[in-house]
Coordinates of N, CA and C in Angstrom, one line a residue:
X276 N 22.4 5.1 21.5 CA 20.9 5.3 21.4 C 20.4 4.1 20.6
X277 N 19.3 3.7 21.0 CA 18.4 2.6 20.2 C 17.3 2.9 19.0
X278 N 17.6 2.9 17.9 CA 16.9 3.4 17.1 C 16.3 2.2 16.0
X279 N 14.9 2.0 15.6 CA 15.0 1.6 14.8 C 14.4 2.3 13.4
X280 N 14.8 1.8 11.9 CA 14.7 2.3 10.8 C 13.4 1.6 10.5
X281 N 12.7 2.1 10.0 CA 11.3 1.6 9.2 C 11.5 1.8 7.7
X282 N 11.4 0.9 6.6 CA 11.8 1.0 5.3 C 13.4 0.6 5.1
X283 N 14.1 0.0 5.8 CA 15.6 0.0 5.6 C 16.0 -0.7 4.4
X284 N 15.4 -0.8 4.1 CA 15.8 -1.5 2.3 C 15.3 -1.1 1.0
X285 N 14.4 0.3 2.2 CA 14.2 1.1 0.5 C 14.7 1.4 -0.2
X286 N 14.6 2.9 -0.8 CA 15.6 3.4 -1.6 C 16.2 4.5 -0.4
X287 N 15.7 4.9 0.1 CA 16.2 5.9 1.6 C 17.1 4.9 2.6
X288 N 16.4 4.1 3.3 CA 16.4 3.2 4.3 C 18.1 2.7 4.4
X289 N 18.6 2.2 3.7 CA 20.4 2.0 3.7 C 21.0 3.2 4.1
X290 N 21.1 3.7 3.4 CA 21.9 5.2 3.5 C 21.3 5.6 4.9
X291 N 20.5 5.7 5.7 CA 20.2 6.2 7.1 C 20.2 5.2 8.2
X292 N 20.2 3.8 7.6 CA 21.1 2.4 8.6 C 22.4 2.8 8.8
X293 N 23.7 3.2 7.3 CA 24.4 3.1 7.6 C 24.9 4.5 8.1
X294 N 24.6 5.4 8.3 CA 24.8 6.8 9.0 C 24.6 6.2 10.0
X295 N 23.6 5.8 10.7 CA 23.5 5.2 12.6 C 24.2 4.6 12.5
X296 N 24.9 3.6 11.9 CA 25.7 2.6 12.4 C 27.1 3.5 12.1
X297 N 27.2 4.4 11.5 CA 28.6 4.6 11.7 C 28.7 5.7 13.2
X298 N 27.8 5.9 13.3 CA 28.1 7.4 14.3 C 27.3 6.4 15.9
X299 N 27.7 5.0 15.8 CA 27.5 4.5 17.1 C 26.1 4.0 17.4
X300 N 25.3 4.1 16.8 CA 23.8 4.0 17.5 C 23.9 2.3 17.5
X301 N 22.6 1.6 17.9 CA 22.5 0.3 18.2 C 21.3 0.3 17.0
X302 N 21.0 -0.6 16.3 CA 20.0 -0.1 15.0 C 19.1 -1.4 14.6
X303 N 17.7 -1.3 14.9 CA 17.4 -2.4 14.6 C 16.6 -1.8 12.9
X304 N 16.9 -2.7 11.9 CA 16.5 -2.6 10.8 C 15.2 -3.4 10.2
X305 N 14.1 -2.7 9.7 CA 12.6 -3.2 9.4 C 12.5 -3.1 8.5
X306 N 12.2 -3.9 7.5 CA 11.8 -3.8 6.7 C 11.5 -5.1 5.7
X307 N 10.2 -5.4 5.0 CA 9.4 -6.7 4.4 C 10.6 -7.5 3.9
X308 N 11.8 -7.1 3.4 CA 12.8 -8.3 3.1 C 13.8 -8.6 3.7
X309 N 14.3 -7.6 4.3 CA 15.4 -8.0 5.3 C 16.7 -8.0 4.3
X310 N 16.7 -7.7 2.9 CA 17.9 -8.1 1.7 C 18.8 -6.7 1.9
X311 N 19.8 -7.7 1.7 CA 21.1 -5.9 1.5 C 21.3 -5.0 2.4
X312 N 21.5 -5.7 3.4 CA 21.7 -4.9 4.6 C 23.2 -5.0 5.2
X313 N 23.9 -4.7 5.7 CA 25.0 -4.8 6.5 C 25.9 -5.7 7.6
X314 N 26.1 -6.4 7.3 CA 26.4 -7.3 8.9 C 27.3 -6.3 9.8
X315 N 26.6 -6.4 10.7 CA 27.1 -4.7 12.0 C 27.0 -5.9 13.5
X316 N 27.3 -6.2 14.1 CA 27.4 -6.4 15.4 C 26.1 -5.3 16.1
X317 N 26.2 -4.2 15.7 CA 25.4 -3.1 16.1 C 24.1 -3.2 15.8
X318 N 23.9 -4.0 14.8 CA 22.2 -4.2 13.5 C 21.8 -5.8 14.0
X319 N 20.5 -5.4 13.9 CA 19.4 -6.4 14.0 C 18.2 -6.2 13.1
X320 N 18.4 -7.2 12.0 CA 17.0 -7.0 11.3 C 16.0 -7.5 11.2
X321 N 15.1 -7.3 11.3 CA 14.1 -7.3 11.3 C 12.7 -7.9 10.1
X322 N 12.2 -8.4 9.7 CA 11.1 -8.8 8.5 C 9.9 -8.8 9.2
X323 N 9.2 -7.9 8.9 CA 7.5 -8.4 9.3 C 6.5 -7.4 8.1
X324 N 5.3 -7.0 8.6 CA 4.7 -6.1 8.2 C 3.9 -5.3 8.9
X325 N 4.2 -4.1 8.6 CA 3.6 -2.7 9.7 C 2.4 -2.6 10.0
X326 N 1.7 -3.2 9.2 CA 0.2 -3.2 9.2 C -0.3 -4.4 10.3
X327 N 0.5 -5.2 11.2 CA 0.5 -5.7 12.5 C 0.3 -5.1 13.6
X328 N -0.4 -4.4 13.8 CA 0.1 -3.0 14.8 C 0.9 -3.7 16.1
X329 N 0.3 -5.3 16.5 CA 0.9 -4.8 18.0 C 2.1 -6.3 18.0
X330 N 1.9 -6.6 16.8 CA 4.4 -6.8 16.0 C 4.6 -5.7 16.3
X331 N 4.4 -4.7 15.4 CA 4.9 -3.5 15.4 C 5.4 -2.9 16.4
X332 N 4.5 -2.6 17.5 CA 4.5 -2.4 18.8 C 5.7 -3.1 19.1
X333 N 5.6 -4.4 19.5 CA 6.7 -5.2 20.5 C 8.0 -4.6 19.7
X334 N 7.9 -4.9 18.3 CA 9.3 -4.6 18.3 C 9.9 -2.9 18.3
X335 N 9.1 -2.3 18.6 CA 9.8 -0.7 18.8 C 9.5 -0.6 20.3
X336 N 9.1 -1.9 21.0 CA 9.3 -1.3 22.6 C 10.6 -0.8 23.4
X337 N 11.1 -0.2 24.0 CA 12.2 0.0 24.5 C 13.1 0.7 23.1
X338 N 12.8 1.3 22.0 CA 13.7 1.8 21.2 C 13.5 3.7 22.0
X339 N 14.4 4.3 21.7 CA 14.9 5.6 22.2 C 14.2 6.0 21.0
X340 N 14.0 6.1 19.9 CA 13.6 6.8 18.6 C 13.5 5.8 17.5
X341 N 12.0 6.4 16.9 CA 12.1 5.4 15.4 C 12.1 6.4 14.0
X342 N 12.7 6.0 13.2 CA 12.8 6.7 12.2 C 12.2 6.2 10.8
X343 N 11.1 6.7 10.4 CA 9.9 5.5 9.1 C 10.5 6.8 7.6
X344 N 10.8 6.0 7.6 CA 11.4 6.1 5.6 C 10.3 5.1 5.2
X345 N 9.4 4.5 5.5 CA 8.5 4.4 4.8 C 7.6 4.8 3.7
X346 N 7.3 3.9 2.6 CA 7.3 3.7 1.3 C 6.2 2.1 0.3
X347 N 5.2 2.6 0.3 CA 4.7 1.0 0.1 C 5.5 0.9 -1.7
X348 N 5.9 1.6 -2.2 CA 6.3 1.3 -3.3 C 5.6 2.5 -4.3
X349 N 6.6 2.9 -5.2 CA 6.1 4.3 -6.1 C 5.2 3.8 -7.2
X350 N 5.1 1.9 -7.3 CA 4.6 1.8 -8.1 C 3.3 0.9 -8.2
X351 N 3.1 1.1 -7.0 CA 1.8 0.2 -6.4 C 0.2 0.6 -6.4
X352 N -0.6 0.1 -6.7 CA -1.8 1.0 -7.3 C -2.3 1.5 -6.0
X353 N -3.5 2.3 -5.7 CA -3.8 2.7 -4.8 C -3.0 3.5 -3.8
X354 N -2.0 4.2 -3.9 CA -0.6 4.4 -3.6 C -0.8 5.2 -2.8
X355 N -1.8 6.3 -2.8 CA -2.3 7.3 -1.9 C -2.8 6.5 -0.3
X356 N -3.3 5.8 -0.7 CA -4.3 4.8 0.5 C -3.5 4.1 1.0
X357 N -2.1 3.5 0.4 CA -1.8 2.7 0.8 C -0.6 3.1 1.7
X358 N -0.1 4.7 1.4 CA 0.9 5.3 2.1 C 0.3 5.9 3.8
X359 N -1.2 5.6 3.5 CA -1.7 6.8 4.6 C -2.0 5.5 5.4
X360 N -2.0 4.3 5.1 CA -2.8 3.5 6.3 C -1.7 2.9 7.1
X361 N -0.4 2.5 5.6 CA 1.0 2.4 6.6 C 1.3 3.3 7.6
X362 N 1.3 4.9 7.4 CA 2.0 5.8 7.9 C 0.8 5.5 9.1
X363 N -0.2 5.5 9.4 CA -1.2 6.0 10.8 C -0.8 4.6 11.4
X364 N -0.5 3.1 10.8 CA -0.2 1.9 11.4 C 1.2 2.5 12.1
X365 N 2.0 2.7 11.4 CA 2.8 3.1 12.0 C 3.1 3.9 13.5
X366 N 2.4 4.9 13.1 CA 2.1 6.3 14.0 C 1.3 5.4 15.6
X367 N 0.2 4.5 15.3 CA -0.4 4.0 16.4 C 0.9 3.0 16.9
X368 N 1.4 2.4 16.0 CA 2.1 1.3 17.2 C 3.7 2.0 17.7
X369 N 4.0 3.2 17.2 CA 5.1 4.2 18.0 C 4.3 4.5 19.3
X370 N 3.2 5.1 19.1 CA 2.6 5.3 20.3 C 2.2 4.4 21.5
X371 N 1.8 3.1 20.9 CA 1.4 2.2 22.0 C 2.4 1.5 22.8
X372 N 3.4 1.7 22.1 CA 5.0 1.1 22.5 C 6.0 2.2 23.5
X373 N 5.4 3.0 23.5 CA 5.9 3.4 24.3 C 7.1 5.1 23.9
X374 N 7.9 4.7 22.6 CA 8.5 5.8 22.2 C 8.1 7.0 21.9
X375 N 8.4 7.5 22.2 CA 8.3 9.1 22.1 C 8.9 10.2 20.7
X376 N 9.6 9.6 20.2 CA 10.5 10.2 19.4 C 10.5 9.8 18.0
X377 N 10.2 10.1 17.2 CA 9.3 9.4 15.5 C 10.4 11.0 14.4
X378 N 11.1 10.4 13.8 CA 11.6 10.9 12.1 C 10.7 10.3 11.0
X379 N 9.9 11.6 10.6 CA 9.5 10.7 9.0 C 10.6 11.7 8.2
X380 N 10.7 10.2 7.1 CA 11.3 11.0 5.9 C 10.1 10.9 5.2
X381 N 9.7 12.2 4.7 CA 8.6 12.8 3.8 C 9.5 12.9 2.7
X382 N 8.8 13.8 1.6 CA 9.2 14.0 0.8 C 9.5 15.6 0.3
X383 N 9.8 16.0 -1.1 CA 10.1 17.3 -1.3 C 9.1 17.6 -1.8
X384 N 7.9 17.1 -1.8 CA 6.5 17.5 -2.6 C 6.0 18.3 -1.9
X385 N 5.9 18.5 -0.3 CA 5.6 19.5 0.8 C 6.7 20.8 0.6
X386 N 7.1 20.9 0.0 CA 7.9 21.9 0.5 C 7.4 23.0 -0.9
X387 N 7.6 24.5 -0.4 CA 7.2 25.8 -1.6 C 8.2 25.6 -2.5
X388 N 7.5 25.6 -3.4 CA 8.7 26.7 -4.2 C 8.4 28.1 -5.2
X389 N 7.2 28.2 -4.4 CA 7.1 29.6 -3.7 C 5.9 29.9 -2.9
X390 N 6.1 31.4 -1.9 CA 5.0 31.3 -1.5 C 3.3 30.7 -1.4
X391 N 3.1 29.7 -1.0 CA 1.8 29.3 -0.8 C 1.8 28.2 -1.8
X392 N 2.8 27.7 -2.4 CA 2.7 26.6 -3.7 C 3.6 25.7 -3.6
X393 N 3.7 24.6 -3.2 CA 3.9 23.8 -2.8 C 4.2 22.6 -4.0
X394 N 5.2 22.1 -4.1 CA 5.9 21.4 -5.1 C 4.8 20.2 -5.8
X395 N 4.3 19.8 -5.1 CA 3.8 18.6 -5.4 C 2.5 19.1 -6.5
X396 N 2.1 20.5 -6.0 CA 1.1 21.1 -7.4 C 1.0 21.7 -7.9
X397 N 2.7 21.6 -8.3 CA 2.8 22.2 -9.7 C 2.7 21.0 -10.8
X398 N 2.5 21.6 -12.2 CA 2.2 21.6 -13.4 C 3.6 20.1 -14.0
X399 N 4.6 20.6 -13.2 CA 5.5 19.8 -13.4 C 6.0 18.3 -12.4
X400 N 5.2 18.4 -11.3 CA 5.1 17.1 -10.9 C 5.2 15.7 -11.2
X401 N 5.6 14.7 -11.2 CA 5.4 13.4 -12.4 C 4.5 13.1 -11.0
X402 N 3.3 12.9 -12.4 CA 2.1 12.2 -12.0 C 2.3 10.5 -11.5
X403 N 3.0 10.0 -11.9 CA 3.4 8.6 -11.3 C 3.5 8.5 -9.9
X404 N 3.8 9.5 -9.2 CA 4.5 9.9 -7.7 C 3.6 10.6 -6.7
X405 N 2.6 11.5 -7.6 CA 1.8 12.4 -7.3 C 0.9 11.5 -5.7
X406 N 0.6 10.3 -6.3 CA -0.4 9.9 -5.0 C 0.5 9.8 -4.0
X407 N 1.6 9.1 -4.1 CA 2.2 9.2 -2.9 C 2.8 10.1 -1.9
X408 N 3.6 11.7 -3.0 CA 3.4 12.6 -2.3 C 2.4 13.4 -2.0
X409 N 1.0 13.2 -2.2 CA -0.1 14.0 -1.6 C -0.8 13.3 0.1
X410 N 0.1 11.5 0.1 CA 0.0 10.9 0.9 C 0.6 11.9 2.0
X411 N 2.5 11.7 1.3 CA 3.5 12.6 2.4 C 2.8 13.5 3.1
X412 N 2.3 14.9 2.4 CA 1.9 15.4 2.5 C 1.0 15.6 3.5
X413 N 0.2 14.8 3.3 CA -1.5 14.6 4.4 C -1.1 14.3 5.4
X414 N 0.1 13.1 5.8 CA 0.9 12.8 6.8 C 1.5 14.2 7.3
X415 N 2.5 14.9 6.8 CA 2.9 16.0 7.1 C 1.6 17.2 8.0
X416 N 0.6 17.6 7.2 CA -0.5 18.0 8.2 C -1.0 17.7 8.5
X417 N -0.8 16.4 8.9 CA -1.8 15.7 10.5 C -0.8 15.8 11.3
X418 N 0.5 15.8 11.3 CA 1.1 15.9 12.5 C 1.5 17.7 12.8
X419 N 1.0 18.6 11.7 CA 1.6 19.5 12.5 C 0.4 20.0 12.6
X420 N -1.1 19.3 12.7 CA -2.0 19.9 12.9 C -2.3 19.4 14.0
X421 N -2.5 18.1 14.5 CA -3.1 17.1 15.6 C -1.9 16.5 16.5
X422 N -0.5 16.5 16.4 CA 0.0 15.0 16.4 C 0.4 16.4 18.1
X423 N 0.4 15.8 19.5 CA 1.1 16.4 20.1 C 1.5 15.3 21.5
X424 N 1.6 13.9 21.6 CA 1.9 12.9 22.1 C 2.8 12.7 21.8
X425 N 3.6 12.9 20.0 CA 4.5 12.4 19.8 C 6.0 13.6 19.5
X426 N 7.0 13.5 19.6 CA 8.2 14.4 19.5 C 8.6 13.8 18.4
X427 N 7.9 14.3 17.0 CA 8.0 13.8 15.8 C 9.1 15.4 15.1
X428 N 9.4 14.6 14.5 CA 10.3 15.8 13.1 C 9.9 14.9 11.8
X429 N 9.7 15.9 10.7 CA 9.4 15.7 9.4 C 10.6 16.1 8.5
X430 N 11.5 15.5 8.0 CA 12.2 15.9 7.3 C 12.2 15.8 5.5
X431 N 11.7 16.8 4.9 CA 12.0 16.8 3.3 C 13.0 16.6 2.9
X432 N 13.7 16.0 1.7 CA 14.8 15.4 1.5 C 14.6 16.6 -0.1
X433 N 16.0 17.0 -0.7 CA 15.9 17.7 -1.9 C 15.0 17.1 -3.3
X434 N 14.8 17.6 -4.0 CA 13.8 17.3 -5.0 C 14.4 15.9 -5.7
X435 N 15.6 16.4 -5.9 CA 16.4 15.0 -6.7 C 17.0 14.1 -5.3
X436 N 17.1 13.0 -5.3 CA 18.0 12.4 -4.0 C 18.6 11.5 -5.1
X437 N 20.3 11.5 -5.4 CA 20.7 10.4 -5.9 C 21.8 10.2 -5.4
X438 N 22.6 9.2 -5.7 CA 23.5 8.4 -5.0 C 24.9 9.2 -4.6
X439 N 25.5 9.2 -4.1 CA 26.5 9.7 -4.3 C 27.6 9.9 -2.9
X440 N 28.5 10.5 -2.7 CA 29.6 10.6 -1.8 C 29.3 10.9 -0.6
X441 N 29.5 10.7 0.8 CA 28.6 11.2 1.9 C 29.8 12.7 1.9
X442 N 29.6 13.7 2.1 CA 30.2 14.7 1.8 C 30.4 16.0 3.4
X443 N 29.2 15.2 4.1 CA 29.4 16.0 5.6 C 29.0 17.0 5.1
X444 N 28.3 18.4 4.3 CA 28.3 19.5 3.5 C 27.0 19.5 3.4
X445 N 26.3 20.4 3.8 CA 24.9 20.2 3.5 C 24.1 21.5 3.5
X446 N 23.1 22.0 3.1 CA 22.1 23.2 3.9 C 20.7 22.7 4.5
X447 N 20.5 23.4 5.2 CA 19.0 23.2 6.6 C 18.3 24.3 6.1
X448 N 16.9 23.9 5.2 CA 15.9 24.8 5.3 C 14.8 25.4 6.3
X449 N 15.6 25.2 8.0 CA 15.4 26.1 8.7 C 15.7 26.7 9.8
X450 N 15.8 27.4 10.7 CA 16.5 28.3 11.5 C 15.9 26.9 13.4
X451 N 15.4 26.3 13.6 CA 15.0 25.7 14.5 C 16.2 24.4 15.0
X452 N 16.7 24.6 15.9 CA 18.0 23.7 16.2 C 17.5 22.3 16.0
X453 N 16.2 22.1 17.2 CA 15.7 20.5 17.3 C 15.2 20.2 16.4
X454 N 14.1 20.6 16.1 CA 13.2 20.5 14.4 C 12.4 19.8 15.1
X455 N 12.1 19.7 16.5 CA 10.7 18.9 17.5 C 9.0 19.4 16.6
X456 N 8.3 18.7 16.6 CA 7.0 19.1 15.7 C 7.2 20.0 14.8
X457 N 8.2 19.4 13.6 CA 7.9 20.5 12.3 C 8.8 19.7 11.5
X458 N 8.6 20.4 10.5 CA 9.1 20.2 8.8 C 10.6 20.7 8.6
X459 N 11.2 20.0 8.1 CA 12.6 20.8 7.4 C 13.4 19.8 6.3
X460 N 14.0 20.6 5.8 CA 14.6 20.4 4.4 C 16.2 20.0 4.3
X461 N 16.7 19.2 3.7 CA 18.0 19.2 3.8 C 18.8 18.9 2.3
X462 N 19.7 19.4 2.2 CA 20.0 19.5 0.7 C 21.5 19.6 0.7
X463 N 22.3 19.2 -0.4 CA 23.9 19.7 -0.9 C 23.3 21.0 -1.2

C-alpha cells in the first residue's frame, strides 16, 4: 500500500513512518524539514508546505491513503486558526488528488470523560494546548458532521502519549472493526 504521512517529523509522525515501514507499506514522508527520518528503500521524503494546495495535491496523487498527524506547532500563536486552515488545506488537496482514504490523528481533547463532557473542557486542561485541541476538535465535527466524499477515520491517541516500547498490546475505544467516518481511541 502507498501511504503518505503528513507531519512525519512531529512528535507523532516517526513512530507511524516507522510502523508502515515495518509492516511493508511504501511511505512517502511530508513534512517542512525532512530531519530524522529513516533511510528505508521503502521512504521518500518529502519537504514542502500544506498550505500549497495543488503541491499538495500532486504529491498525494496515486497514494492508496494519507495519514495527517498534523500539527502547526503547540507553541505557535494563533494556534486555533492555524490548525483549522492547515487541516481544510489539507482535506481540499486529499480530495482533489484523488484519494479516498484520510487518518487524522486528533487528539484526546475530543474524547468524554464523562457523559457529554469532553476532555478538552475541563477545568484541568493546560491552557497552552487548549487552542489547538478545540482546533482537533472542530476538525473532528466537520467530518462527522459534513465530510461524506472522504473514507476518513479520526483516531484519539490516550491523554498522555510518551515514548516508550512498541508493545503490540493495546485497547480500542470502540466496538466498529473499520472505524470508516468516526472517532476512536487507542490506548496501553
Amino acid at each position: 500500500m502507498k501511504i503518505t504521512i503528513i507531519g512525519a517529523t512531529g512528535f507523532v509522525g516517526p513512530d507511524v513512518v516507522k510502523e508502515a515501514l515495518a509492516r511493508g507499506h511504501q511511505v512517502t514522508a511530508l513534512s517542512r524539514s525532512g530531519k530524522n527520518l529513516p533511510s528505508d528503500p521503502q521512504l521518500t521524503v518529502v519537504t514542502g508546505d500544506i498550505h500549497d494546495s495543488a503541491w499538495l495535491s500532486g504529491v498525494l496523487k496515486g497514494q492508496d491513503a494519507v495519514i495527517s498527524a498534523y500539527n502547526p506547532g503547540w507553541a505557535e500563536s494563533d494556534l486555533f486558526e492555524k490548525f483549522t486552515r492547515g487541516s481544510q488545506q489539507i482535506l481540499q488537496a486529499v480530495k482533489s488528488s484523488g484519494v479516498k482514504r484520510i487518518l487524522v490523528v486528533g487528539g484526546a481533547g475530543s474524547l468524554e470523560v464523562a457523559p457529554g463532557v469532553e476532555l478538552v473542557d475541563t477545568e484541568a486542561f493546560p491552557a497552552n494546548i487548549k487552542p489547538g485541541a478545540l482546533g482537533a476538535r472542530a476538525l473532528r465535527n466537520q467530518l462527522q458532521a459534513e465530510e461524506q466524499a472522504l473514507e476518513w477515520t479520526y483516531l484519539s491517541p490516550a491523554a498522555f502519549l510518551e515514548p516508550g516500547p512498541r508493545t503490540g498490546q493495546f485497547r480500542l475505544g470502540t466496538t466498529s472493526l473499520l472505524h470508516i467516518r468516526q472517532q476512536f481511541t487507542v490506548a496501553y
